[in-house]
Amino acid sequence: AHWFAAAWCCCWGCCCCCCCLQDKSASDDHERSILTRLKQQCGAQFTSKMEGMVTDLQLAREKQQNFDEWKQRRNKQLPIDLSVTVLTTGFWPTYKSMDLALPSEMVEGIEAFKEFYEAETKHRKLTWVYTQGTAVLKGNFDIKSLELVLSTLQAATLLLFNEAEELSYVEVQERLNLQEEDVTRLLHSLSCAKYQILSKEPAGRTITKADKYRLNVKFTDRMKRIKVPLPPTDEKKKVIEDVDKDRRYAIDAAIVRTMKSRKVLQHQQLVLEVVQQLSRMFKPDFKLIKKRIEDLISRDYLERDKDNPQLFKYLA
């Protein structure tokens, strides 16, 4: 049975590598305005890559429009609605590369875009960053049809079940040509998490190589369109952890600087001054500032006034 129909937004990179920005900005003018202010405050070197990103996205939208016109001129009908974002190496972070074996529905779209791109662009290599793509599948379930917003990897996994009623863990891995950690993460997100689109045998919340999977034809939801989350990779978790750690250090430094200068300060005034100091870098969370104050007290950088717990003193 043909359970899923797809619309796909994917990302290519000129030269060797790229990543896809989830393009959710309100307007280009707003982005340009923010970049101008950042440039004034921090200098051109700080904003050069960000300016490249904004320009890239604008050019990518024009490229997509040209691709749509190219398809119309050739009367080319694709089995999926395909949206492609072409980005330039150098402006964007690098992401994990993988040799994903795409379903036939997606392969036809790829070949069409490659034909279009190579006809108008010479001496540039396209590399697909599968981890940054998104797809919308229409799932034809027994109770009602649903639109599923997925990552490219999740969509590729579900599309396998248009061709097979049941697949084992090993068969999914072989057909997608992915590493074990990626397959485990994908199957967990589709069979054990909030939205159990696949049914697993044996049942349970642990993925093993002995598992077998079927489409859960009874799956339904009160919403017509749902976004199926994919747990972050260890690499992404590490980036988040590193950012959190850097922010804790920045908050600690701002608190100590303020208290060293003022010696004695009320809690509310301390928090406001710390927020003001850090606002150019990031928007600090009030609860996190409070935790960092408590940590600095425990390390004897500050102390509370004995008569007024809302008053802090700096300890030299």
PDB file of C-alpha atoms in Angstrom, residues 81-195:
ATOM      1  CA  ASP A  81       7.201  18.997  -4.104  1.00  0.00           C
ATOM      2  CA  LEU A  82      10.902  19.817  -3.837  1.00  0.00           C
ATOM      3  CA  SER A  83      12.431  22.922  -2.286  1.00  0.00           C
ATOM      4  CA  VAL A  84      16.226  23.269  -2.349  1.00  0.00           C
ATOM      5  CA  THR A  85      18.498  25.674  -0.451  1.00  0.00           C
ATOM      6  CA  VAL A  86      21.957  26.082  -1.986  1.00  0.00           C
ATOM      7  CA  LEU A  87      24.551  27.466   0.443  1.00  0.00           C
ATOM      8  CA  THR A  88      28.223  28.367   0.157  1.00  0.00           C
ATOM      9  CA  THR A  89      31.007  26.631   2.038  1.00  0.00           C
ATOM     10  CA  GLY A  90      32.845  28.984   4.345  1.00  0.00           C
ATOM     11  CA  PHE A  91      29.883  30.906   5.739  1.00  0.00           C
ATOM     12  CA  TRP A  92      28.249  27.929   7.462  1.00  0.00           C
ATOM     13  CA  PRO A  93      29.246  25.350  10.101  1.00  0.00           C
ATOM     14  CA  THR A  94      30.108  21.834   8.959  1.00  0.00           C
ATOM     15  CA  TYR A  95      27.805  18.925   9.772  1.00  0.00           C
ATOM     16  CA  LYS A  96      28.084  15.178   9.921  1.00  0.00           C
ATOM     17  CA  SER A  97      28.121  13.707   6.414  1.00  0.00           C
ATOM     18  CA  MET A  98      26.409  10.436   5.570  1.00  0.00           C
ATOM     19  CA  ASP A  99      25.788   8.418   2.433  1.00  0.00           C
ATOM     20  CA  LEU A 100      22.028   8.041   2.881  1.00  0.00           C
ATOM     21  CA  ALA A 101      20.306   5.757   0.366  1.00  0.00           C
ATOM     22  CA  LEU A 102      17.288   7.880  -0.530  1.00  0.00           C
ATOM     23  CA  PRO A 103      13.864   6.493  -1.503  1.00  0.00           C
ATOM     24  CA  SER A 104      13.016   6.587  -5.208  1.00  0.00           C
ATOM     25  CA  GLU A 105      10.582   9.502  -4.699  1.00  0.00           C
ATOM     26  CA  MET A 106      13.432  11.689  -3.456  1.00  0.00           C
ATOM     27  CA  VAL A 107      16.045  10.434  -5.947  1.00  0.00           C
ATOM     28  CA  GLU A 108      14.001  11.665  -8.923  1.00  0.00           C
ATOM     29  CA  GLY A 109      13.852  15.139  -7.388  1.00  0.00           C
ATOM     30  CA  ILE A 110      17.613  15.133  -6.790  1.00  0.00           C
ATOM     31  CA  GLU A 111      18.392  14.192 -10.377  1.00  0.00           C
ATOM     32  CA  ALA A 112      16.124  16.946 -11.701  1.00  0.00           C
ATOM     33  CA  PHE A 113      17.772  19.596  -9.546  1.00  0.00           C
ATOM     34  CA  LYS A 114      21.277  18.388 -10.457  1.00  0.00           C
ATOM     35  CA  GLU A 115      20.377  18.635 -14.163  1.00  0.00           C
ATOM     36  CA  PHE A 116      19.105  22.200 -13.662  1.00  0.00           C
ATOM     37  CA  TYR A 117      22.034  23.306 -11.485  1.00  0.00           C
ATOM     38  CA  GLU A 118      24.812  21.846 -13.625  1.00  0.00           C
ATOM     39  CA  ALA A 119      23.346  23.423 -16.750  1.00  0.00           C
ATOM     40  CA  GLU A 120      23.714  26.951 -15.360  1.00  0.00           C
ATOM     41  CA  THR A 121      26.611  26.599 -12.882  1.00  0.00           C
ATOM     42  CA  LYS A 122      30.045  25.310 -13.842  1.00  0.00           C
ATOM     43  CA  HIS A 123      32.964  24.160 -11.668  1.00  0.00           C
ATOM     44  CA  ARG A 124      30.941  23.795  -8.481  1.00  0.00           C
ATOM     45  CA  LYS A 125      30.197  20.615  -6.590  1.00  0.00           C
ATOM     46  CA  LEU A 126      26.940  19.989  -4.755  1.00  0.00           C
ATOM     47  CA  THR A 127      27.033  18.056  -1.493  1.00  0.00           C
ATOM     48  CA  TRP A 128      23.804  17.201   0.252  1.00  0.00           C
ATOM     49  CA  VAL A 129      23.599  17.680   4.026  1.00  0.00           C
ATOM     50  CA  TYR A 130      20.829  15.218   4.857  1.00  0.00           C
ATOM     51  CA  THR A 131      20.744  16.081   8.562  1.00  0.00           C
ATOM     52  CA  GLN A 132      19.477  19.609   7.827  1.00  0.00           C
ATOM     53  CA  GLY A 133      16.596  18.741   5.504  1.00  0.00           C
ATOM     54  CA  THR A 134      12.916  18.664   6.413  1.00  0.00           C
ATOM     55  CA  ALA A 135       9.990  16.865   4.820  1.00  0.00           C
ATOM     56  CA  VAL A 136       6.213  16.840   5.093  1.00  0.00           C
ATOM     57  CA  LEU A 137       4.573  13.458   4.517  1.00  0.00           C
ATOM     58  CA  LYS A 138       0.866  12.863   4.156  1.00  0.00           C
ATOM     59  CA  GLY A 139       0.162   9.685   6.104  1.00  0.00           C
ATOM     60  CA  ASN A 140      -2.926   7.724   5.016  1.00  0.00           C
ATOM     61  CA  PHE A 141      -3.915   6.073   8.291  1.00  0.00           C
ATOM     62  CA  ASP A 142      -7.120   4.098   8.927  1.00  0.00           C
ATOM     63  CA  ILE A 143      -8.838   6.708  11.092  1.00  0.00           C
ATOM     64  CA  LYS A 144      -7.817   9.817   9.141  1.00  0.00           C
ATOM     65  CA  SER A 145      -4.992  11.263   7.045  1.00  0.00           C
ATOM     66  CA  LEU A 146      -2.345  13.330   8.850  1.00  0.00           C
ATOM     67  CA  GLU A 147       0.448  15.638   7.764  1.00  0.00           C
ATOM     68  CA  LEU A 148       3.733  14.686   9.439  1.00  0.00           C
ATOM     69  CA  VAL A 149       6.544  17.240   9.661  1.00  0.00           C
ATOM     70  CA  LEU A 150       9.788  15.250   9.789  1.00  0.00           C
ATOM     71  CA  SER A 151      13.508  15.360   9.239  1.00  0.00           C
ATOM     72  CA  THR A 152      14.774  14.001   5.916  1.00  0.00           C
ATOM     73  CA  LEU A 153      16.069  10.897   7.716  1.00  0.00           C
ATOM     74  CA  GLN A 154      12.703  10.221   9.397  1.00  0.00           C
ATOM     75  CA  ALA A 155      10.872  10.711   6.107  1.00  0.00           C
ATOM     76  CA  ALA A 156      13.235   8.348   4.282  1.00  0.00           C
ATOM     77  CA  THR A 157      12.585   5.741   6.985  1.00  0.00           C
ATOM     78  CA  LEU A 158       8.794   5.983   6.738  1.00  0.00           C
ATOM     79  CA  LEU A 159       8.818   5.912   2.931  1.00  0.00           C
ATOM     80  CA  LEU A 160      10.381   2.437   3.125  1.00  0.00           C
ATOM     81  CA  PHE A 161       7.015   1.196   4.375  1.00  0.00           C
ATOM     82  CA  ASN A 162       5.351   2.152   1.081  1.00  0.00           C
ATOM     83  CA  GLU A 163       7.189  -0.871  -0.349  1.00  0.00           C
ATOM     84  CA  ALA A 164       7.152  -3.320   2.572  1.00  0.00           C
ATOM     85  CA  GLU A 165       4.597  -4.275   5.238  1.00  0.00           C
ATOM     86  CA  GLU A 166       7.253  -5.295   7.762  1.00  0.00           C
ATOM     87  CA  LEU A 167      10.961  -4.528   8.079  1.00  0.00           C
ATOM     88  CA  SER A 168      13.523  -5.662  10.611  1.00  0.00           C
ATOM     89  CA  TYR A 169      16.052  -3.321  12.233  1.00  0.00           C
ATOM     90  CA  VAL A 170      18.783  -4.782  10.024  1.00  0.00           C
ATOM     91  CA  GLU A 171      16.690  -4.336   6.857  1.00  0.00           C
ATOM     92  CA  VAL A 172      16.028  -0.676   7.692  1.00  0.00           C
ATOM     93  CA  GLN A 173      19.735  -0.115   8.289  1.00  0.00           C
ATOM     94  CA  GLU A 174      20.702  -1.821   5.020  1.00  0.00           C
ATOM     95  CA  ARG A 175      18.125   0.045   2.933  1.00  0.00           C
ATOM     96  CA  LEU A 176      19.023   3.453   4.370  1.00  0.00           C
ATOM     97  CA  ASN A 177      22.769   2.722   4.443  1.00  0.00           C
ATOM     98  CA  LEU A 178      23.167   4.433   7.834  1.00  0.00           C
ATOM     99  CA  GLN A 179      25.279   3.778  10.901  1.00  0.00           C
ATOM    100  CA  GLU A 180      23.763   1.880  13.821  1.00  0.00           C
ATOM    101  CA  GLU A 181      23.554   4.933  16.116  1.00  0.00           C
ATOM    102  CA  ASP A 182      21.589   6.890  13.483  1.00  0.00           C
ATOM    103  CA  VAL A 183      19.163   4.023  12.780  1.00  0.00           C
ATOM    104  CA  THR A 184      18.540   3.503  16.510  1.00  0.00           C
ATOM    105  CA  ARG A 185      17.806   7.206  16.987  1.00  0.00           C
ATOM    106  CA  LEU A 186      15.438   7.283  13.987  1.00  0.00           C
ATOM    107  CA  LEU A 187      13.482   4.169  14.921  1.00  0.00           C
ATOM    108  CA  HIS A 188      13.185   5.296  18.541  1.00  0.00           C
ATOM    109  CA  SER A 189      11.703   8.643  17.448  1.00  0.00           C
ATOM    110  CA  LEU A 190       9.114   6.884  15.235  1.00  0.00           C
ATOM    111  CA  SER A 191       8.135   3.939  17.451  1.00  0.00           C
ATOM    112  CA  CYS A 192       8.894   4.697  21.113  1.00  0.00           C
ATOM    113  CA  ALA A 193       8.460   8.453  21.568  1.00  0.00           C
ATOM    114  CA  LYS A 194       5.369  10.697  21.714  1.00  0.00           C
ATOM    115  CA  TYR A 195       4.120   9.822  18.207  1.00  0.00           C
TER     116      TYR A 195
END
